[in-house]
Coordinates of C-alpha atoms and ligand atoms in Angstrom, one line a residue:
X238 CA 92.1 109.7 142.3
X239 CA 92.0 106.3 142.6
X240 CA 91.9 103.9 146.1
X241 CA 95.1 102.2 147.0
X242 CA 93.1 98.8 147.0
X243 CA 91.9 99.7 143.7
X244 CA 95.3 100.8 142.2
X245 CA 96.8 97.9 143.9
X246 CA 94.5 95.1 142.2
X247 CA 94.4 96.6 138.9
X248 CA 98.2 96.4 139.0
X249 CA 98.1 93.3 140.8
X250 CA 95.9 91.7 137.9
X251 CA 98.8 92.1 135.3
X252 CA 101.3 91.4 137.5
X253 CA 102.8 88.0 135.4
X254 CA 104.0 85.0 137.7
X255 CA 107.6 83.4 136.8
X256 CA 108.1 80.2 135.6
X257 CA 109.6 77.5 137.8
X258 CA 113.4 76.8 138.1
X259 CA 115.0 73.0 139.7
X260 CA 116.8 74.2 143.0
X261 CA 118.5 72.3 145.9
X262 CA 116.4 71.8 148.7
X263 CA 118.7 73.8 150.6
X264 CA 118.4 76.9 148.6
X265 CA 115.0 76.7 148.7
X266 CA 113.8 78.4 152.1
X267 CA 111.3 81.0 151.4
X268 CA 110.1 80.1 147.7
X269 CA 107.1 78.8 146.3
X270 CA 106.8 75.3 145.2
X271 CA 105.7 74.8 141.5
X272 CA 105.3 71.2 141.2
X273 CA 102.8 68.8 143.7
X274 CA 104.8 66.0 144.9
X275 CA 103.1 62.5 145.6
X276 CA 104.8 60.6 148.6
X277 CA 107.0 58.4 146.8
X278 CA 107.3 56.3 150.1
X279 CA 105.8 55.7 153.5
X280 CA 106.6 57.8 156.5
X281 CA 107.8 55.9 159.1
X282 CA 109.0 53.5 156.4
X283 CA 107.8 50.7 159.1
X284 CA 106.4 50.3 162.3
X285 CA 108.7 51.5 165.5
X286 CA 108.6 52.0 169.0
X287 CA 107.7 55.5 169.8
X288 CA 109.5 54.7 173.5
X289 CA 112.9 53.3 175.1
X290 CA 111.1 50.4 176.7
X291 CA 110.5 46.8 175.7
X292 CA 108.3 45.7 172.8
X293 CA 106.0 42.8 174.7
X294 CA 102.9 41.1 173.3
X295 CA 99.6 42.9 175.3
X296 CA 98.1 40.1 176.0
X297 CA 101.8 39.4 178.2
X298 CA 100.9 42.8 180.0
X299 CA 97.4 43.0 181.5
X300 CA 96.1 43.4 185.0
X301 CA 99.5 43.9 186.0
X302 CA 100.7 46.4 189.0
X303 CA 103.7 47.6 191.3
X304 CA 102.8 44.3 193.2
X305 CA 102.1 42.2 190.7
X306 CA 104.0 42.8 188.0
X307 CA 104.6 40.7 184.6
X308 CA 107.5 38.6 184.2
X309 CA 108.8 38.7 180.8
X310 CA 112.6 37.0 179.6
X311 CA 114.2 39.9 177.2
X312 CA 115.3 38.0 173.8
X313 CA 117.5 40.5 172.2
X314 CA 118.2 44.6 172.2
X315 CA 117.0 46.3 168.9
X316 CA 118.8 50.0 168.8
X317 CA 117.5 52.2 166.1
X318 CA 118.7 52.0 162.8
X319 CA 118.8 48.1 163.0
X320 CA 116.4 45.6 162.0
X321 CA 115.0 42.8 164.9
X322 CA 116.4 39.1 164.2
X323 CA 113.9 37.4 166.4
X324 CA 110.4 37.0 166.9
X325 CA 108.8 38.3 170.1
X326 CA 106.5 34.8 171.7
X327 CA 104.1 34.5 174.7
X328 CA 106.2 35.3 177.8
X329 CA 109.0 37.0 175.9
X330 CA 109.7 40.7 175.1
X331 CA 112.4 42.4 173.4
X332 CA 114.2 45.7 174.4
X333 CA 113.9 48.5 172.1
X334 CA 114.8 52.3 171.9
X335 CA 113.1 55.2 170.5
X336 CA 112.8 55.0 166.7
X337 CA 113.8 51.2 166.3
X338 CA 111.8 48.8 163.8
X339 CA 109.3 46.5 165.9
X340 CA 110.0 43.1 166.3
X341 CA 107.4 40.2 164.8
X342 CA 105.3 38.7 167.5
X343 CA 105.2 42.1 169.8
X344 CA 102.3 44.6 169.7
X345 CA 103.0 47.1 172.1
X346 CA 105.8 48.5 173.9
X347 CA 105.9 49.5 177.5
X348 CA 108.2 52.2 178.2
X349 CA 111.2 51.6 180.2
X350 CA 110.5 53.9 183.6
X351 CA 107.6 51.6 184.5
X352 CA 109.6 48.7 184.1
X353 CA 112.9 46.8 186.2
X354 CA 115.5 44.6 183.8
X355 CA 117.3 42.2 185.8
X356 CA 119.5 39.9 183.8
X357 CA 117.9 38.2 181.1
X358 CA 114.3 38.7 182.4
X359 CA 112.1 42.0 183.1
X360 CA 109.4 43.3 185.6
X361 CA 106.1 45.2 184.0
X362 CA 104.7 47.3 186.2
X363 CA 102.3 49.0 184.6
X364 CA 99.9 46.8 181.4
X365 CA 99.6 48.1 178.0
X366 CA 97.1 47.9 174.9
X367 CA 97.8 46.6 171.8
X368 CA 99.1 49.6 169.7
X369 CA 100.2 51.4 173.1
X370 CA 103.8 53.5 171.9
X371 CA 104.1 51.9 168.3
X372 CA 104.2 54.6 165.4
X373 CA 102.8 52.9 162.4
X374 CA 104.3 52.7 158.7
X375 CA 102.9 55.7 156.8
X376 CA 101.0 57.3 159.7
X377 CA 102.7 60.7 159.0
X378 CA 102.7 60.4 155.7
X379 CA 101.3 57.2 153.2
X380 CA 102.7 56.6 150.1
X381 CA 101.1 58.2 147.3
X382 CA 99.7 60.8 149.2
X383 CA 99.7 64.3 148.4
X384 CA 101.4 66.3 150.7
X385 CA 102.1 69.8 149.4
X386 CA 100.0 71.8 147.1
X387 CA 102.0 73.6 143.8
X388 CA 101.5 77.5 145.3
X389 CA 102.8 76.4 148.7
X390 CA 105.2 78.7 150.4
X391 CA 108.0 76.8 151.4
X392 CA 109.0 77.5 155.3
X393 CA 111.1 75.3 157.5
X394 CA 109.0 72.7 158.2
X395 CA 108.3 72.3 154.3
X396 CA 111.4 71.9 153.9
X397 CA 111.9 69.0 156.5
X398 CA 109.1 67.3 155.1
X399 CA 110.5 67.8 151.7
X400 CA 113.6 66.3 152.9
X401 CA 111.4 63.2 154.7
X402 CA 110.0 62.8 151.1
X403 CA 113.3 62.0 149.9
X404 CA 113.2 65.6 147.7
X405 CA 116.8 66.2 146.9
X406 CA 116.1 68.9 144.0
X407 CA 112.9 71.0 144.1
X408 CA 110.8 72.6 141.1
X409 CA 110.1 76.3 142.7
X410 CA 109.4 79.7 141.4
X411 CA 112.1 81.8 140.2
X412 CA 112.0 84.7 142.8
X413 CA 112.2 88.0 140.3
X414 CA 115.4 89.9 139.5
X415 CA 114.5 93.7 139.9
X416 CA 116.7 96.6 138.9
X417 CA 116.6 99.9 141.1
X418 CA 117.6 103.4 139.4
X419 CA 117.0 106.4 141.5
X420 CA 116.7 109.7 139.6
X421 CA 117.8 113.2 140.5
X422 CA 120.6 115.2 139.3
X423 CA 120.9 116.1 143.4
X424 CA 122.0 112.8 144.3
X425 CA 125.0 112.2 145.2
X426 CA 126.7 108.4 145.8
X427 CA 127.8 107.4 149.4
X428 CA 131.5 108.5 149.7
X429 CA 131.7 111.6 147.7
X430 CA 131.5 115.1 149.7
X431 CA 128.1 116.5 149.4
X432 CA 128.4 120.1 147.7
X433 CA 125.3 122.7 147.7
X434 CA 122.2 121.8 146.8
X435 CA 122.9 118.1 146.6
X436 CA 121.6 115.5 149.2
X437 CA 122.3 111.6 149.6
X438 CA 120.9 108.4 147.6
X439 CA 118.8 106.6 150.2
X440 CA 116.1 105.3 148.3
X441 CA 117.9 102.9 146.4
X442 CA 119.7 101.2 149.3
X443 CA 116.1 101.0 150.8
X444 CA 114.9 99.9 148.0
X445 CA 117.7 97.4 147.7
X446 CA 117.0 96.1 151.2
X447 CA 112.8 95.7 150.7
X448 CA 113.5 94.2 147.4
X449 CA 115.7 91.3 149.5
X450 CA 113.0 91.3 152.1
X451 CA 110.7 90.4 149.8
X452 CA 112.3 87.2 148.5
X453 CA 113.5 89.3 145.2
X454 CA 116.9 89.9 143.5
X455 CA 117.6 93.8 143.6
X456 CA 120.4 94.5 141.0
X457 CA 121.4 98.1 141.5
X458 CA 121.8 100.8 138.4
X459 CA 123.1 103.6 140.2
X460 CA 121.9 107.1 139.4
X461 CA 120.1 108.4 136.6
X462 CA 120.8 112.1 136.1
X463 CA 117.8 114.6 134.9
X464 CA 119.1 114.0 131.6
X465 CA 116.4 112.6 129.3
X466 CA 119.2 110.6 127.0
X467 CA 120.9 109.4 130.1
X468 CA 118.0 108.1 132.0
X469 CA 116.4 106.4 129.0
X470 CA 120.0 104.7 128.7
X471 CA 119.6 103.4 131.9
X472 CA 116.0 102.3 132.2
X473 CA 116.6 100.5 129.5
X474 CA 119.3 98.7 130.5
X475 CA 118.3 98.4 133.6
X476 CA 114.7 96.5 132.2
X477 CA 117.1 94.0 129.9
X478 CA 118.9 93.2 133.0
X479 CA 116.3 92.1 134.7
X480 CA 112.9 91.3 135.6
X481 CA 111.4 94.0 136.9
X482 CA 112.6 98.2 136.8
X483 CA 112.0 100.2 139.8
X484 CA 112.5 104.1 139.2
X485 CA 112.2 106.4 142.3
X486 CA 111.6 110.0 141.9
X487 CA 110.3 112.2 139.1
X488 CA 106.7 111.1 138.4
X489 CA 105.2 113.9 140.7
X490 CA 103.2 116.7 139.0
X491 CA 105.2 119.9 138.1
X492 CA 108.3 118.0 137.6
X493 CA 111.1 118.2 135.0
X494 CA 109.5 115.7 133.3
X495 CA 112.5 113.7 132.4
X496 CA 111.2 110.6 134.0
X497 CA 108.0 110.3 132.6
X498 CA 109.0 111.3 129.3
X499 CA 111.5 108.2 129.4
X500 CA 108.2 105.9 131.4
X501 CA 105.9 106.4 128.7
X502 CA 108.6 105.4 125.9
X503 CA 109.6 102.3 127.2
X504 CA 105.4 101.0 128.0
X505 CA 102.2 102.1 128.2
X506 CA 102.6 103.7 131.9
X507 CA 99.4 104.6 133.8
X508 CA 100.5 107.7 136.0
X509 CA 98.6 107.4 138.9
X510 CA 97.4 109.4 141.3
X511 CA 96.7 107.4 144.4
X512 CA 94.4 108.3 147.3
X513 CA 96.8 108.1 149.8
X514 CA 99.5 109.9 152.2
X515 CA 102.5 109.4 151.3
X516 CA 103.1 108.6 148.0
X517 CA 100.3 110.0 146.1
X518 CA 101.9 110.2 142.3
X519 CA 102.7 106.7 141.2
X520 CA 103.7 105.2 137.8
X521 CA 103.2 101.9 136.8
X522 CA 103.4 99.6 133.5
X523 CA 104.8 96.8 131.7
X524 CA 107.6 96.8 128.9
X525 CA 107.7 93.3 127.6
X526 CA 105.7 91.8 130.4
X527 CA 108.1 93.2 132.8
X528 CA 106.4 95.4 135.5
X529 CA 107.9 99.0 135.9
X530 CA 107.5 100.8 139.0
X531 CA 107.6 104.4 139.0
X532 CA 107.8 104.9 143.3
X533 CA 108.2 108.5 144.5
X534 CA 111.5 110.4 145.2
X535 CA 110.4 111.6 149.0
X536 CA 112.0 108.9 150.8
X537 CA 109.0 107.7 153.0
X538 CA 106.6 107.7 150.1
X539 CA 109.4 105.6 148.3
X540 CA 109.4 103.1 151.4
X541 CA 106.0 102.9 152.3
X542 CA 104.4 102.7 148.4
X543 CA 107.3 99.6 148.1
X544 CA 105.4 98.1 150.8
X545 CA 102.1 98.9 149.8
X546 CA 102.3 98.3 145.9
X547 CA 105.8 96.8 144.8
X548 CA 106.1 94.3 148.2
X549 CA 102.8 92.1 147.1
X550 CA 103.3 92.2 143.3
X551 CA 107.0 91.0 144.1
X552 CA 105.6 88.3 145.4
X553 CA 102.8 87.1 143.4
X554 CA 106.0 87.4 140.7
X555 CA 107.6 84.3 142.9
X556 CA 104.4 82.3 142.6
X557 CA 102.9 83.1 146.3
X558 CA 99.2 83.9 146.7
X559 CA 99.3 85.2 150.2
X560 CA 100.5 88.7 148.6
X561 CA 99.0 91.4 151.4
X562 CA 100.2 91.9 155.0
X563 CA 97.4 91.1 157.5
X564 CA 95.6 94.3 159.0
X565 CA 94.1 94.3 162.7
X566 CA 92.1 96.6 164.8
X567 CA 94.7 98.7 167.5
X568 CA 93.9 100.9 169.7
X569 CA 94.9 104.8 169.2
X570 CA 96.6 106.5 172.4
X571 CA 96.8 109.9 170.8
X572 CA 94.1 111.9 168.7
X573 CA 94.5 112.4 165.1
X574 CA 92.7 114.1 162.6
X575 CA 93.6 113.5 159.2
X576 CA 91.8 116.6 156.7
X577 CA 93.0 115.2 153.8
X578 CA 91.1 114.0 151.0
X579 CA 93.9 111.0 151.0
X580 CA 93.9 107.7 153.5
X581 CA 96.8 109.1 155.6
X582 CA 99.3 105.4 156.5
X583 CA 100.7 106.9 159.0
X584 CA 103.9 105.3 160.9
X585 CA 103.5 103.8 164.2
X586 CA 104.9 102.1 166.8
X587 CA 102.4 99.2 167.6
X588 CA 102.7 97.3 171.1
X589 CA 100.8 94.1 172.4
X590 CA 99.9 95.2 176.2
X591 CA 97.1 93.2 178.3
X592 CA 95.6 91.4 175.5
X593 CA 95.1 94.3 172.9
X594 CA 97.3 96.2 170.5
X595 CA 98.1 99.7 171.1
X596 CA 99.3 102.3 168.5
X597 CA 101.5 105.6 168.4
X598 CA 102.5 107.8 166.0
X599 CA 106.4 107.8 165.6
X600 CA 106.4 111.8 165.8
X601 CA 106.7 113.9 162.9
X602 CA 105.0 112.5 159.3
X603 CA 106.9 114.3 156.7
X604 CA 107.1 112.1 153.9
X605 CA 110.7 113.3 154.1
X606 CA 111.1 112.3 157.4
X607 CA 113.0 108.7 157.5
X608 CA 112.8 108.6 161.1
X609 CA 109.1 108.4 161.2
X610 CA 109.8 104.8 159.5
X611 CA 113.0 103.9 161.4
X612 CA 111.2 104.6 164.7
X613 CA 107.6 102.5 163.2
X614 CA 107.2 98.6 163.7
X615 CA 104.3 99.0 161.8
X616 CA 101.3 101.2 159.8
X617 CA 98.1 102.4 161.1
X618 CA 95.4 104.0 158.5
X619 CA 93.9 107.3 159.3
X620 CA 91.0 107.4 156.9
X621 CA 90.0 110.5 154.6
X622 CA 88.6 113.6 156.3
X623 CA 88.2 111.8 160.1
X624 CA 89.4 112.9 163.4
X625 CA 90.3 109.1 165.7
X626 CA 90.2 109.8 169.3
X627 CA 92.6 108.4 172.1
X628 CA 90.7 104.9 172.6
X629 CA 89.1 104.1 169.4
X630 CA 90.3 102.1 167.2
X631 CA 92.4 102.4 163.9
X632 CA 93.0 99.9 161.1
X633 CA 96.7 98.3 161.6
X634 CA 99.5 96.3 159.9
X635 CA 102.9 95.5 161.3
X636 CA 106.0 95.9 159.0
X637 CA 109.1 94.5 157.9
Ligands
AMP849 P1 111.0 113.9 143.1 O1 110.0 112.9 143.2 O2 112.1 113.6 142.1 O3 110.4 115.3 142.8 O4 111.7 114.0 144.5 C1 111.0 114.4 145.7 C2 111.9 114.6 146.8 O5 112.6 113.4 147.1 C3 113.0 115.6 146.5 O6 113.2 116.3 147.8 C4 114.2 114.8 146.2 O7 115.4 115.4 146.4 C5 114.0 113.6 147.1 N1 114.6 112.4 146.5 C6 114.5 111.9 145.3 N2 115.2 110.8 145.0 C7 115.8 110.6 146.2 C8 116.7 109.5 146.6 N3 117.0 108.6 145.8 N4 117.1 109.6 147.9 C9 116.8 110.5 148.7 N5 115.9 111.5 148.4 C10 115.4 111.5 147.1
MG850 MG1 113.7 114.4 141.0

């Protein structure tokens, strides 16, 4: 049996990333940028007040006090968004608001609650240093400069700064497209009366959801019956439609072996059995550099092997390089003993109290249990053939 990290890098390794597509900046929360972009200008275009005050010459302003204040005469009002049309001399200021382009002649500006306008002339209370509330031209930003990195994921303040740049349309990744076919002549579509032996589809509207999570496309293909020409159909529109195929159900041992009959004719698919708990039979491959998944039926294993396997390649698909979760150290409040020869991800309910991170099982594991994962905020890892007593500590990753 393989490890998950080692299944998960050799998978991870021929995972292909997709080339970039043009989008407008405001369809481009959550990708990844695919071109580096040079500051074409300087941010603040030109020097402003970083105050509402009065823009004064500092040599005006020094040694100056409640009792002795400076005595400037105010030459004009400069409101942002509009350019000075006088020069600030000795003995002169000019008032200015927040954001407004500094006159010629003034140096600093003194902000207005330490200061007293009366008419055309103003009391200084309190001196100032040359530079003292002036933002400089291209102090954020200078022109030329290279602000983002290609590989960067694009968050809200990317995009402002993208915006500051002057970046109308943006070259990003193409997030992937990824068809979802579940498998199982039991299944039977939301709606319709269940009759005996058959149960719901739930792992395709899971599936659906983690694949929108994740910044992907889903496109759903319905159900493929056990039916070898049927399902081959499918997959294979299901891979021209898109690109990337997830399959859930059918690759476990002793199955009617429909699924992976139609897997192996469509790529070279590794069947793998992965040290782990849920979700130990796994298929994976790629058809025409597409990636086909091959995720469990059991509803948890289909869940929780999306998040450990299809999440991450997902997104190295869209160009990101942060591609795993982050794990922490929690601390147990139950025992467990896991006797498996499998890593057992067990579901938990992880909670930040004085300064450290407790976990708890979400009751009863069944890997057809969906309320062990609707009850979870995240996954603790129980590692092979170890009993983890109340108070130590257990490796930990929040989800969704
Ligand atoms: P399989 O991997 O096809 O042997 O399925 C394992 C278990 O998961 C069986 O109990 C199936 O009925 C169940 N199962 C398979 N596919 C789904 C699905 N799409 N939704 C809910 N349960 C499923
Ligand atoms: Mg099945």
């Amino acid at each position: 049996m393989l490890s998950v990290e080692e299944a998960r890098q050799r998978m991870l390794d021929t995972i292909p990333i997709l080339p970039s597509e043009k989008r407008g900046i405001l369809e481009c929360t959550g990708y990844v940028l695919a071109e580096s972009l040079p500051a074409t200008e300087n941010i603040p275009p030109f020097d402003n007040s970083a105050m509402d005050g009065y823009a004064v010459r500092a040599a005006d302003v020094q040694n100056v006090s409640e009792t002795n204040p400076a005595v400037l005469s105010v030459i004009e009002t400069i409101a942002a968004g509009y350019a000075p049309t006088k020069q600030v001399a000795a003995g002169q200021a000019a008032r200015i608001m927040t954001g407004a382009m500094m006159p010629e002649g003034a140096d600093a500006v003194v902000m207005q609650e330490v200061t007293q306008q009366n008419g055309n002339t103003v009391k200084i209370f309190e001196s100032v240093d040359e530079t003292d509330n002036v933002r400089f031209t291209g102090e954020s930003v200078a022109e030329g400069q290279q602000v983002m990195e290609i590989g960067k994921h694009l968050r809200p303040p990317e995009i402002s700064m993208l915006a500051s740049l002057n970046c109308a349309d943006i070259s990003v990744h193409r997030p992937p497209t990824v068809a979802i076919v579940s498998t199982g002549d039991e299944l039977t579509p939301l709606g319709e009366p269940l009759t005996p032996g058959k149960i719901r589809d739930s792992n395709r509207y899971g599936l659906y959801a983690q694949v929108e999570e994740a910044g992907g496309v889903p496109i759903d293909m319905g159900i493929a019956p056990d039916d070898e020409v049927e399902t081959e159909r499918i997959f294979r529109a299901a891979l021209a439609a898109a690109d990337a195929l997830i399959t859930s159900g059918g690759v476990s041992v002793g199955e009617h072996d429909v699924v992976k009959t139609v897997l192996a004719k469509l790529a070279e698919i590794n069947f793998w059995r992965v040290a782990m708990k849920p979700g130990k039979p796994q298929a994976y491959g790629i058809a025409d550099g597409k990636p086909i998944f091959g995720l469990p039926g059991n509803p948890v294993s289909s869940l929780v092997v999306f998040e450990l396997f299809v999440r991450p390649a997902l997104l190295k698909m869209a160009g990101h390089t942060e591609l795993l979760r982050p794990t922490f150290k929690a601390t147990l409040t139950e025992t467990i003993t896991n006797r498996d020869g499998r890593v057992n991800y067990m579901r938990a309910i992880l909670k930040v109290s004085d300064g450290e991170i407790t976990a708890q099982t979400t009751g009863p594991q069944g890997s057809g249990i969906l309320h062990s994962l609707v009850l979870a905020n995240g996954l603790i890892t129980i590692p092979t053939a170890t009993t983890l007593e109340a108070g130590e500590t257990v490796e930990a990753q929040f989800l969704f």
